[in-house]
Amino acid sequence: MNSKDTTQFWRHDALGLDLMQAYFVNHAYPRHSHDHYVICMIEQGVQSFTLKGTKYYTPPSGLIFINPGVIHTGEPATENGFVLRSIYPSVELMQTAVYRLTGHQNHLPFFRDARVDDAALAYQFYQLHELLKDEPDPLVYETQFMLTMQNMIGRYADVVVEKRPCSLEPRAVYQARDYLEANYAAAISLDDLAQITSLSPYHLIRAFHAEIGMPPHAYLQDIRIRRAQRLIRQNMPLADIAYAVGFSSQSHMTRRFKKFVGITPGQYAKAILSS
């Protein structure tokens, strides 16, 4: 690590969520509070903070939950500093998350512990944080945000998120599947699917996964890749294919195509069209 502080701050407009990734070796936050929640993961180094008279130390993969209005500090715990990833959900966004998870309106989660060690959840948070830098697909980022909040709120806040086995809703699930098949080129949101099925977003994700074998956002990606393969076989230009099947750009299609197929669209086209 070097000796210069660096920060990257951005807002995810669609979710209404502020995020930050930073390396602090010199900067120390004085005593302060927020109108919003603060959820952080330490990626490298060791961070410390004082809250309600207790000093906490956060190593790599440690999670921090700070409720609105709580006075705290924040500083490097060693001379090498630390790298952190943070999200700052508003009160309104957390109320919405609780409603989607439980059906209870106007309930604000209260995180019981300021410091948590949960390696699996820390990795899920890391993946979400990376995703929210440039993922253009609403169904992908909405689902990942909800599943991350499910684990954070369900495990560490004063909110009971049902963990009972998911009851299958085959009619609603196949309504959602048919909608995805018919509208794969559109920017489909989780609320779109919830509205046509009359299920809560959380219940829909669980029921769809249980019935189909993958969550709705993964099924949508699968549809788009299958359609792209058909169009490649028709020798359609790759840039045109990307937009025709619902990707935001050719590079977006390339990333998804390689993940699902194992090779790039260009490599696939060369193999298919030369045979």
JSON list of N, CA and C in Angstrom, two decimals, residues 37 83 85 87 98-99 114 126 142 145 223 230 233 256 258:
[
{"chain": "A", "resi": 37, "resn": "TYR", "atom": "N", "xyz": [-28.03, 4.73, 6.76]},
{"chain": "A", "resi": 37, "resn": "TYR", "atom": "CA", "xyz": [-27.26, 3.59, 7.26]},
{"chain": "A", "resi": 37, "resn": "TYR", "atom": "C", "xyz": [-25.87, 3.61, 6.64]},
{"chain": "A", "resi": 83, "resn": "VAL", "atom": "N", "xyz": [-8.35, -0.61, 3.10]},
{"chain": "A", "resi": 83, "resn": "VAL", "atom": "CA", "xyz": [-9.23, -0.44, 1.95]},
{"chain": "A", "resi": 83, "resn": "VAL", "atom": "C", "xyz": [-10.63, -0.87, 2.37]},
{"chain": "A", "resi": 85, "resn": "ARG", "atom": "N", "xyz": [-14.99, -0.92, 1.33]},
{"chain": "A", "resi": 85, "resn": "ARG", "atom": "CA", "xyz": [-16.12, -0.74, 0.42]},
{"chain": "A", "resi": 85, "resn": "ARG", "atom": "C", "xyz": [-17.34, -0.44, 1.27]},
{"chain": "A", "resi": 87, "resn": "ILE", "atom": "N", "xyz": [-21.62, 1.01, 1.40]},
{"chain": "A", "resi": 87, "resn": "ILE", "atom": "CA", "xyz": [-22.88, 1.47, 0.82]},
{"chain": "A", "resi": 87, "resn": "ILE", "atom": "C", "xyz": [-23.60, 2.27, 1.87]},
{"chain": "A", "resi": 98, "resn": "VAL", "atom": "N", "xyz": [-37.20, -3.99, 3.64]},
{"chain": "A", "resi": 98, "resn": "VAL", "atom": "CA", "xyz": [-37.92, -4.76, 4.64]},
{"chain": "A", "resi": 98, "resn": "VAL", "atom": "C", "xyz": [-39.31, -5.13, 4.13]},
{"chain": "A", "resi": 99, "resn": "TYR", "atom": "N", "xyz": [-39.98, -4.20, 3.47]},
{"chain": "A", "resi": 99, "resn": "TYR", "atom": "CA", "xyz": [-41.31, -4.48, 2.94]},
{"chain": "A", "resi": 99, "resn": "TYR", "atom": "C", "xyz": [-41.25, -5.61, 1.91]},
{"chain": "A", "resi": 114, "resn": "ALA", "atom": "N", "xyz": [-22.48, -3.62, 15.81]},
{"chain": "A", "resi": 114, "resn": "ALA", "atom": "CA", "xyz": [-21.76, -2.74, 14.89]},
{"chain": "A", "resi": 114, "resn": "ALA", "atom": "C", "xyz": [-20.69, -3.49, 14.11]},
{"chain": "A", "resi": 126, "resn": "TYR", "atom": "N", "xyz": [-19.12, -7.94, -1.33]},
{"chain": "A", "resi": 126, "resn": "TYR", "atom": "CA", "xyz": [-18.07, -7.57, -2.30]},
{"chain": "A", "resi": 126, "resn": "TYR", "atom": "C", "xyz": [-18.60, -7.73, -3.73]},
{"chain": "A", "resi": 142, "resn": "GLU", "atom": "N", "xyz": [-31.12, -5.54, -9.08]},
{"chain": "A", "resi": 142, "resn": "GLU", "atom": "CA", "xyz": [-32.19, -5.53, -8.08]},
{"chain": "A", "resi": 142, "resn": "GLU", "atom": "C", "xyz": [-32.21, -6.84, -7.29]},
{"chain": "A", "resi": 145, "resn": "PHE", "atom": "N", "xyz": [-29.11, -7.06, -4.98]},
{"chain": "A", "resi": 145, "resn": "PHE", "atom": "CA", "xyz": [-29.26, -6.17, -3.84]},
{"chain": "A", "resi": 145, "resn": "PHE", "atom": "C", "xyz": [-30.24, -6.77, -2.82]},
{"chain": "A", "resi": 223, "resn": "ILE", "atom": "N", "xyz": [-31.90, -16.84, -21.73]},
{"chain": "A", "resi": 223, "resn": "ILE", "atom": "CA", "xyz": [-32.71, -16.58, -22.92]},
{"chain": "A", "resi": 223, "resn": "ILE", "atom": "C", "xyz": [-31.93, -15.72, -23.91]},
{"chain": "A", "resi": 230, "resn": "ARG", "atom": "N", "xyz": [-28.63, -17.96, -31.96]},
{"chain": "A", "resi": 230, "resn": "ARG", "atom": "CA", "xyz": [-29.43, -18.13, -33.18]},
{"chain": "A", "resi": 230, "resn": "ARG", "atom": "C", "xyz": [-29.09, -17.06, -34.20]},
{"chain": "A", "resi": 233, "resn": "ARG", "atom": "N", "xyz": [-25.74, -17.51, -35.87]},
{"chain": "A", "resi": 233, "resn": "ARG", "atom": "CA", "xyz": [-25.80, -18.52, -36.93]},
{"chain": "A", "resi": 233, "resn": "ARG", "atom": "C", "xyz": [-26.40, -17.96, -38.22]},
{"chain": "A", "resi": 256, "resn": "ARG", "atom": "N", "xyz": [-21.26, -11.60, -20.82]},
{"chain": "A", "resi": 256, "resn": "ARG", "atom": "CA", "xyz": [-22.27, -12.60, -20.47]},
{"chain": "A", "resi": 256, "resn": "ARG", "atom": "C", "xyz": [-22.12, -13.87, -21.32]},
{"chain": "A", "resi": 258, "resn": "LYS", "atom": "N", "xyz": [-19.46, -15.13, -22.80]},
{"chain": "A", "resi": 258, "resn": "LYS", "atom": "CA", "xyz": [-18.31, -15.92, -22.41]},
{"chain": "A", "resi": 258, "resn": "LYS", "atom": "C", "xyz": [-18.56, -16.66, -21.11]}
]
